[in-house]
Amino acid sequence: MKKVFKKLVHGDNNRWYVAKNLRNEGEFDNFRRKIYRNGKSGIDMGKIETKRLLLLEYNLDWIKATIAGIDELERVSGYAVSREWPGIDFFFYLPYILENVKKEPEMTKWTHLIVLKEENKVIGEIGGQGKPEETGEIELGYSIVPAYQNNGYITEALAELIMWLKAQPEIKRIFARSFENNPYSIQALRKSGFIYQPDQDKIESRGKIVLWEYPINRGKS
């Protein structure tokens, strides 16, 4: 008997898209990709949703609010924000993000805040560097504040973000870098289907940086 999957893909305005009579997980993934591609489907393209998380497009107002302080971001966004966020690396990267978004507002689509739905709280960020519209490549970066680590949140966020990225026609390459001595990051990449590229290792002052690449097969829908 044909195995039946009944899964849900959440859209905005409380609209739900039900995938029925799909034979396997691959067919369900194709179903989700088609929904992400369809701008008229009712999906809020600034919001990606998983079982436990919301990935919210990091818009210009929120970037400015973050630089002004956590309290301002809470006021502007309507979400609680972990007092551990943003981490030092992302905080120092913010002025660069701000300047890029001012010049090219469409760049906000590539970076998302991670919100834990259960607490309605920002607990991290995930997104891409570079100019994917021009190069076809996106380098992913991500972090979860210490108090919420080791719960599988990054793996969960990566899985859905990759699904969304695969639905963007301009994306031809997805990769990420991590310090070799960061087992949690490497574990998340491995679980998400990334493949280690040993010929791309780099040595920096803080240690060895290793590159992982996600295999995209544009021959499949």
PDB file of C-alpha atoms in Angstrom:
ATOM      1  CA  MET A   1       0.000   0.000   0.000  1.00  0.00           C
ATOM      2  CA  LYS A   2       1.229   3.463  -0.855  1.00  0.00           C
ATOM      3  CA  LYS A   3       2.559   5.284   2.182  1.00  0.00           C
ATOM      4  CA  VAL A   4       0.614   8.467   2.841  1.00  0.00           C
ATOM      5  CA  PHE A   5       2.174  11.604   4.270  1.00  0.00           C
ATOM      6  CA  LYS A   6      -0.040  14.269   5.775  1.00  0.00           C
ATOM      7  CA  LYS A   7       2.102  17.256   6.592  1.00  0.00           C
ATOM      8  CA  LEU A   8       1.507  20.956   6.860  1.00  0.00           C
ATOM      9  CA  VAL A   9       3.241  23.989   5.466  1.00  0.00           C
ATOM     10  CA  HIS A  10       2.283  27.167   7.239  1.00  0.00           C
ATOM     11  CA  GLY A  11       1.381  30.329   5.359  1.00  0.00           C
ATOM     12  CA  ASP A  12       0.496  33.792   6.566  1.00  0.00           C
ATOM     13  CA  ASN A  13      -3.039  34.828   7.544  1.00  0.00           C
ATOM     14  CA  ASN A  14      -3.509  31.419   9.159  1.00  0.00           C
ATOM     15  CA  ARG A  15      -3.535  29.700   5.786  1.00  0.00           C
ATOM     16  CA  TRP A  16      -2.281  26.124   5.741  1.00  0.00           C
ATOM     17  CA  TYR A  17      -1.177  24.058   2.797  1.00  0.00           C
ATOM     18  CA  VAL A  18      -1.775  20.342   3.195  1.00  0.00           C
ATOM     19  CA  ALA A  19       0.356  17.806   1.346  1.00  0.00           C
ATOM     20  CA  LYS A  20      -1.672  14.639   0.962  1.00  0.00           C
ATOM     21  CA  ASN A  21      -0.937  11.334  -0.704  1.00  0.00           C
ATOM     22  CA  LEU A  22       2.790  11.969  -1.060  1.00  0.00           C
ATOM     23  CA  ARG A  23       4.742   8.759  -1.366  1.00  0.00           C
ATOM     24  CA  ASN A  24       7.911   9.826   0.441  1.00  0.00           C
ATOM     25  CA  GLU A  25       9.796  12.675   2.106  1.00  0.00           C
ATOM     26  CA  GLY A  26      11.381  13.646  -1.219  1.00  0.00           C
ATOM     27  CA  GLU A  27       7.974  14.372  -2.726  1.00  0.00           C
ATOM     28  CA  PHE A  28       7.071  16.447   0.320  1.00  0.00           C
ATOM     29  CA  ASP A  29      10.286  18.460  -0.078  1.00  0.00           C
ATOM     30  CA  ASN A  30       9.387  19.118  -3.713  1.00  0.00           C
ATOM     31  CA  PHE A  31       5.932  20.245  -2.587  1.00  0.00           C
ATOM     32  CA  ARG A  32       7.438  22.738  -0.143  1.00  0.00           C
ATOM     33  CA  ARG A  33       9.866  24.077  -2.732  1.00  0.00           C
ATOM     34  CA  LYS A  34       6.990  24.743  -5.130  1.00  0.00           C
ATOM     35  CA  ILE A  35       5.167  26.673  -2.412  1.00  0.00           C
ATOM     36  CA  TYR A  36       8.276  28.734  -1.624  1.00  0.00           C
ATOM     37  CA  ARG A  37       8.672  29.537  -5.330  1.00  0.00           C
ATOM     38  CA  ASN A  38       5.066  30.690  -5.701  1.00  0.00           C
ATOM     39  CA  GLY A  39       4.848  34.287  -4.559  1.00  0.00           C
ATOM     40  CA  LYS A  40       1.025  34.132  -4.793  1.00  0.00           C
ATOM     41  CA  SER A  41       0.721  31.076  -2.561  1.00  0.00           C
ATOM     42  CA  GLY A  42      -0.020  33.051   0.588  1.00  0.00           C
ATOM     43  CA  ILE A  43       3.356  32.294   2.127  1.00  0.00           C
ATOM     44  CA  ASP A  44       4.865  35.280   3.923  1.00  0.00           C
ATOM     45  CA  MET A  45       8.192  35.435   2.108  1.00  0.00           C
ATOM     46  CA  GLY A  46       9.754  37.303   5.049  1.00  0.00           C
ATOM     47  CA  LYS A  47       8.979  34.407   7.387  1.00  0.00           C
ATOM     48  CA  ILE A  48      10.183  30.822   7.306  1.00  0.00           C
ATOM     49  CA  GLU A  49       8.627  28.492   9.852  1.00  0.00           C
ATOM     50  CA  THR A  50       9.703  25.184  11.379  1.00  0.00           C
ATOM     51  CA  LYS A  51       8.161  23.096  14.128  1.00  0.00           C
ATOM     52  CA  ARG A  52       9.807  25.158  16.886  1.00  0.00           C
ATOM     53  CA  LEU A  53      11.199  28.232  15.174  1.00  0.00           C
ATOM     54  CA  LEU A  54      10.427  31.300  13.109  1.00  0.00           C
ATOM     55  CA  LEU A  55      13.109  32.635  10.781  1.00  0.00           C
ATOM     56  CA  LEU A  56      12.238  36.294  10.270  1.00  0.00           C
ATOM     57  CA  GLU A  57      13.735  38.519   7.607  1.00  0.00           C
ATOM     58  CA  TYR A  58      16.148  40.938   9.275  1.00  0.00           C
ATOM     59  CA  ASN A  59      14.804  44.194   7.851  1.00  0.00           C
ATOM     60  CA  LEU A  60      16.350  47.652   7.929  1.00  0.00           C
ATOM     61  CA  ASP A  61      14.313  48.903  10.901  1.00  0.00           C
ATOM     62  CA  TRP A  62      15.316  45.895  12.969  1.00  0.00           C
ATOM     63  CA  ILE A  63      18.985  46.313  12.063  1.00  0.00           C
ATOM     64  CA  LYS A  64      18.914  49.942  13.201  1.00  0.00           C
ATOM     65  CA  ALA A  65      17.056  48.961  16.368  1.00  0.00           C
ATOM     66  CA  THR A  66      19.628  46.279  17.201  1.00  0.00           C
ATOM     67  CA  ILE A  67      22.435  48.800  16.947  1.00  0.00           C
ATOM     68  CA  ALA A  68      20.465  51.130  19.246  1.00  0.00           C
ATOM     69  CA  GLY A  69      20.029  48.351  21.824  1.00  0.00           C
ATOM     70  CA  ILE A  70      18.047  45.245  22.700  1.00  0.00           C
ATOM     71  CA  ASP A  71      15.215  47.213  24.305  1.00  0.00           C
ATOM     72  CA  GLU A  72      14.710  49.135  21.073  1.00  0.00           C
ATOM     73  CA  LEU A  73      14.661  45.934  19.033  1.00  0.00           C
ATOM     74  CA  GLU A  74      12.019  44.487  21.346  1.00  0.00           C
ATOM     75  CA  ARG A  75       9.917  47.625  20.936  1.00  0.00           C
ATOM     76  CA  VAL A  76      10.217  47.731  17.156  1.00  0.00           C
ATOM     77  CA  SER A  77       9.881  44.004  16.454  1.00  0.00           C
ATOM     78  CA  GLY A  78       7.339  43.016  19.086  1.00  0.00           C
ATOM     79  CA  TYR A  79       9.466  40.020  20.099  1.00  0.00           C
ATOM     80  CA  ALA A  80      11.406  39.401  23.290  1.00  0.00           C
ATOM     81  CA  VAL A  81      15.167  39.268  22.728  1.00  0.00           C
ATOM     82  CA  SER A  82      17.673  37.161  24.639  1.00  0.00           C
ATOM     83  CA  ARG A  83      20.041  39.309  26.695  1.00  0.00           C
ATOM     84  CA  GLU A  84      22.888  37.224  25.264  1.00  0.00           C
ATOM     85  CA  TRP A  85      22.080  38.313  21.716  1.00  0.00           C
ATOM     86  CA  PRO A  86      23.697  39.481  19.514  1.00  0.00           C
ATOM     87  CA  GLY A  87      27.013  37.688  19.981  1.00  0.00           C
ATOM     88  CA  ILE A  88      30.184  39.712  19.626  1.00  0.00           C
ATOM     89  CA  ASP A  89      30.975  38.531  16.082  1.00  0.00           C
ATOM     90  CA  PHE A  90      27.528  39.392  14.732  1.00  0.00           C
ATOM     91  CA  PHE A  91      27.431  42.695  16.645  1.00  0.00           C
ATOM     92  CA  PHE A  92      30.631  43.913  14.992  1.00  0.00           C
ATOM     93  CA  TYR A  93      29.265  42.767  11.624  1.00  0.00           C
ATOM     94  CA  LEU A  94      26.108  44.893  12.011  1.00  0.00           C
ATOM     95  CA  PRO A  95      27.485  48.201  10.616  1.00  0.00           C
ATOM     96  CA  TYR A  96      28.539  46.333   7.468  1.00  0.00           C
ATOM     97  CA  ILE A  97      25.062  44.792   7.152  1.00  0.00           C
ATOM     98  CA  LEU A  98      23.455  48.200   7.678  1.00  0.00           C
ATOM     99  CA  GLU A  99      25.498  49.903   4.966  1.00  0.00           C
ATOM    100  CA  ASN A 100      24.841  47.099   2.490  1.00  0.00           C
ATOM    101  CA  VAL A 101      21.100  47.127   3.141  1.00  0.00           C
ATOM    102  CA  LYS A 102      20.937  50.911   2.761  1.00  0.00           C
ATOM    103  CA  LYS A 103      22.513  50.560  -0.682  1.00  0.00           C
ATOM    104  CA  GLU A 104      20.603  47.440  -1.678  1.00  0.00           C
ATOM    105  CA  PRO A 105      17.384  46.983   0.365  1.00  0.00           C
ATOM    106  CA  GLU A 106      16.664  43.618  -1.264  1.00  0.00           C
ATOM    107  CA  MET A 107      19.669  42.161   0.600  1.00  0.00           C
ATOM    108  CA  THR A 108      17.549  41.767   3.749  1.00  0.00           C
ATOM    109  CA  LYS A 109      16.005  38.582   2.334  1.00  0.00           C
ATOM    110  CA  TRP A 110      19.214  36.641   2.963  1.00  0.00           C
ATOM    111  CA  THR A 111      19.524  37.169   6.743  1.00  0.00           C
ATOM    112  CA  HIS A 112      16.994  35.997   9.341  1.00  0.00           C
ATOM    113  CA  LEU A 113      16.556  36.275  13.074  1.00  0.00           C
ATOM    114  CA  ILE A 114      15.800  32.990  14.819  1.00  0.00           C
ATOM    115  CA  VAL A 115      12.757  33.201  17.095  1.00  0.00           C
ATOM    116  CA  LEU A 116      11.828  30.397  19.486  1.00  0.00           C
ATOM    117  CA  LYS A 117       8.063  30.152  19.051  1.00  0.00           C
ATOM    118  CA  GLU A 118       7.430  28.731  22.519  1.00  0.00           C
ATOM    119  CA  GLU A 119       8.848  31.885  24.135  1.00  0.00           C
ATOM    120  CA  ASN A 120       8.344  34.380  21.292  1.00  0.00           C
ATOM    121  CA  LYS A 121      11.996  35.272  21.755  1.00  0.00           C
ATOM    122  CA  VAL A 122      14.955  36.020  19.464  1.00  0.00           C
ATOM    123  CA  ILE A 123      17.674  33.486  20.305  1.00  0.00           C
ATOM    124  CA  GLY A 124      20.008  33.753  17.330  1.00  0.00           C
ATOM    125  CA  GLU A 125      20.476  34.538  13.669  1.00  0.00           C
ATOM    126  CA  ILE A 126      21.100  32.684  10.431  1.00  0.00           C
ATOM    127  CA  GLY A 127      21.787  33.956   6.961  1.00  0.00           C
ATOM    128  CA  GLY A 128      24.144  34.510   4.101  1.00  0.00           C
ATOM    129  CA  GLN A 129      27.082  36.679   3.202  1.00  0.00           C
ATOM    130  CA  GLY A 130      28.000  38.037  -0.190  1.00  0.00           C
ATOM    131  CA  LYS A 131      25.779  39.063  -3.089  1.00  0.00           C
ATOM    132  CA  PRO A 132      23.914  35.942  -4.201  1.00  0.00           C
ATOM    133  CA  GLU A 133      21.951  37.827  -6.861  1.00  0.00           C
ATOM    134  CA  GLU A 134      25.233  38.559  -8.668  1.00  0.00           C
ATOM    135  CA  THR A 135      27.390  35.519  -7.893  1.00  0.00           C
ATOM    136  CA  GLY A 136      24.833  32.751  -7.417  1.00  0.00           C
ATOM    137  CA  GLU A 137      26.693  31.797  -4.240  1.00  0.00           C
ATOM    138  CA  ILE A 138      25.748  32.181  -0.588  1.00  0.00           C
ATOM    139  CA  GLU A 139      27.983  31.574   2.417  1.00  0.00           C
ATOM    140  CA  LEU A 140      25.894  30.756   5.467  1.00  0.00           C
ATOM    141  CA  GLY A 141      26.611  31.915   8.987  1.00  0.00           C
ATOM    142  CA  TYR A 142      24.602  31.246  12.120  1.00  0.00           C
ATOM    143  CA  SER A 143      24.613  31.307  15.907  1.00  0.00           C
ATOM    144  CA  ILE A 144      22.402  30.476  18.871  1.00  0.00           C
ATOM    145  CA  VAL A 145      22.933  32.172  22.240  1.00  0.00           C
ATOM    146  CA  PRO A 146      24.618  29.899  24.839  1.00  0.00           C
ATOM    147  CA  ALA A 147      21.516  29.422  27.000  1.00  0.00           C
ATOM    148  CA  TYR A 148      19.681  27.775  24.069  1.00  0.00           C
ATOM    149  CA  GLN A 149      22.478  25.732  22.527  1.00  0.00           C
ATOM    150  CA  ASN A 150      22.540  21.928  22.262  1.00  0.00           C
ATOM    151  CA  ASN A 151      18.822  21.705  21.508  1.00  0.00           C
ATOM    152  CA  GLY A 152      19.071  21.122  17.767  1.00  0.00           C
ATOM    153  CA  TYR A 153      17.853  24.611  16.887  1.00  0.00           C
ATOM    154  CA  ILE A 154      20.622  25.345  14.366  1.00  0.00           C
ATOM    155  CA  THR A 155      20.099  22.025  12.610  1.00  0.00           C
ATOM    156  CA  GLU A 156      16.360  22.719  12.438  1.00  0.00           C
ATOM    157  CA  ALA A 157      16.897  26.256  11.130  1.00  0.00           C
ATOM    158  CA  LEU A 158      19.474  25.122   8.573  1.00  0.00           C
ATOM    159  CA  ALA A 159      17.199  22.428   7.179  1.00  0.00           C
ATOM    160  CA  GLU A 160      14.350  24.836   6.420  1.00  0.00           C
ATOM    161  CA  LEU A 161      16.570  27.694   5.262  1.00  0.00           C
ATOM    162  CA  ILE A 162      18.249  25.365   2.779  1.00  0.00           C
ATOM    163  CA  MET A 163      14.838  24.290   1.514  1.00  0.00           C
ATOM    164  CA  TRP A 164      13.986  27.973   1.002  1.00  0.00           C
ATOM    165  CA  LEU A 165      17.340  28.706  -0.663  1.00  0.00           C
ATOM    166  CA  LYS A 166      16.911  25.813  -3.091  1.00  0.00           C
ATOM    167  CA  ALA A 167      13.681  27.457  -4.225  1.00  0.00           C
ATOM    168  CA  GLN A 168      15.529  30.683  -5.119  1.00  0.00           C
ATOM    169  CA  PRO A 169      16.542  30.368  -8.793  1.00  0.00           C
ATOM    170  CA  GLU A 170      19.609  32.585  -8.408  1.00  0.00           C
ATOM    171  CA  ILE A 171      21.231  30.283  -5.848  1.00  0.00           C
ATOM    172  CA  LYS A 172      23.696  27.883  -7.461  1.00  0.00           C
ATOM    173  CA  ARG A 173      26.012  27.211  -4.518  1.00  0.00           C
ATOM    174  CA  ILE A 174      25.511  26.988  -0.736  1.00  0.00           C
ATOM    175  CA  PHE A 175      28.476  26.670   1.602  1.00  0.00           C
ATOM    176  CA  ALA A 176      29.580  27.464   5.144  1.00  0.00           C
ATOM    177  CA  ARG A 177      32.819  27.815   7.062  1.00  0.00           C
ATOM    178  CA  SER A 178      33.507  26.747  10.617  1.00  0.00           C
ATOM    179  CA  PHE A 179      36.438  26.534  12.963  1.00  0.00           C
ATOM    180  CA  GLU A 180      37.705  22.972  13.117  1.00  0.00           C
ATOM    181  CA  ASN A 181      37.456  23.019  16.918  1.00  0.00           C
ATOM    182  CA  ASN A 182      33.724  23.867  16.882  1.00  0.00           C
ATOM    183  CA  PRO A 183      32.123  20.398  16.991  1.00  0.00           C
ATOM    184  CA  TYR A 184      28.572  21.720  17.426  1.00  0.00           C
ATOM    185  CA  SER A 185      28.712  23.768  14.229  1.00  0.00           C
ATOM    186  CA  ILE A 186      30.292  20.922  12.281  1.00  0.00           C
ATOM    187  CA  GLN A 187      27.729  18.457  13.599  1.00  0.00           C
ATOM    188  CA  ALA A 188      24.887  20.739  12.455  1.00  0.00           C
ATOM    189  CA  LEU A 189      26.424  21.060   8.987  1.00  0.00           C
ATOM    190  CA  ARG A 190      26.926  17.322   8.681  1.00  0.00           C
ATOM    191  CA  LYS A 191      23.360  16.572   9.798  1.00  0.00           C
ATOM    192  CA  SER A 192      22.062  19.118   7.287  1.00  0.00           C
ATOM    193  CA  GLY A 193      23.730  17.363   4.370  1.00  0.00           C
ATOM    194  CA  PHE A 194      26.822  19.540   3.933  1.00  0.00           C
ATOM    195  CA  ILE A 195      29.991  17.843   2.669  1.00  0.00           C
ATOM    196  CA  TYR A 196      33.456  18.674   3.992  1.00  0.00           C
ATOM    197  CA  GLN A 197      35.860  20.127   1.393  1.00  0.00           C
ATOM    198  CA  PRO A 198      39.360  19.267   2.700  1.00  0.00           C
ATOM    199  CA  ASP A 199      41.184  21.136  -0.054  1.00  0.00           C
ATOM    200  CA  GLN A 200      39.639  24.411   1.174  1.00  0.00           C
ATOM    201  CA  ASP A 201      41.136  24.427   4.705  1.00  0.00           C
ATOM    202  CA  LYS A 202      42.558  27.760   5.866  1.00  0.00           C
ATOM    203  CA  ILE A 203      44.710  28.608   8.865  1.00  0.00           C
ATOM    204  CA  GLU A 204      43.954  31.856  10.699  1.00  0.00           C
ATOM    205  CA  SER A 205      45.092  33.314  14.014  1.00  0.00           C
ATOM    206  CA  ARG A 206      42.102  31.772  15.814  1.00  0.00           C
ATOM    207  CA  GLY A 207      42.655  28.319  14.328  1.00  0.00           C
ATOM    208  CA  LYS A 208      41.898  26.198  11.268  1.00  0.00           C
ATOM    209  CA  ILE A 209      38.802  27.113   9.268  1.00  0.00           C
ATOM    210  CA  VAL A 210      37.148  24.316   7.328  1.00  0.00           C
ATOM    211  CA  LEU A 211      34.676  24.658   4.468  1.00  0.00           C
ATOM    212  CA  TRP A 212      31.507  22.608   4.031  1.00  0.00           C
ATOM    213  CA  GLU A 213      29.369  22.672   0.895  1.00  0.00           C
ATOM    214  CA  TYR A 214      25.756  21.689   0.330  1.00  0.00           C
ATOM    215  CA  PRO A 215      25.226  19.692  -2.887  1.00  0.00           C
ATOM    216  CA  ILE A 216      22.617  21.379  -5.061  1.00  0.00           C
ATOM    217  CA  ASN A 217      21.166  19.364  -7.920  1.00  0.00           C
ATOM    218  CA  ARG A 218      19.376  21.799 -10.194  1.00  0.00           C
ATOM    219  CA  GLY A 219      18.305  18.910 -12.363  1.00  0.00           C
ATOM    220  CA  LYS A 220      15.601  18.036  -9.819  1.00  0.00           C
ATOM    221  CA  SER A 221      12.456  20.098  -9.243  1.00  0.00           C
TER     222      SER A 221
END
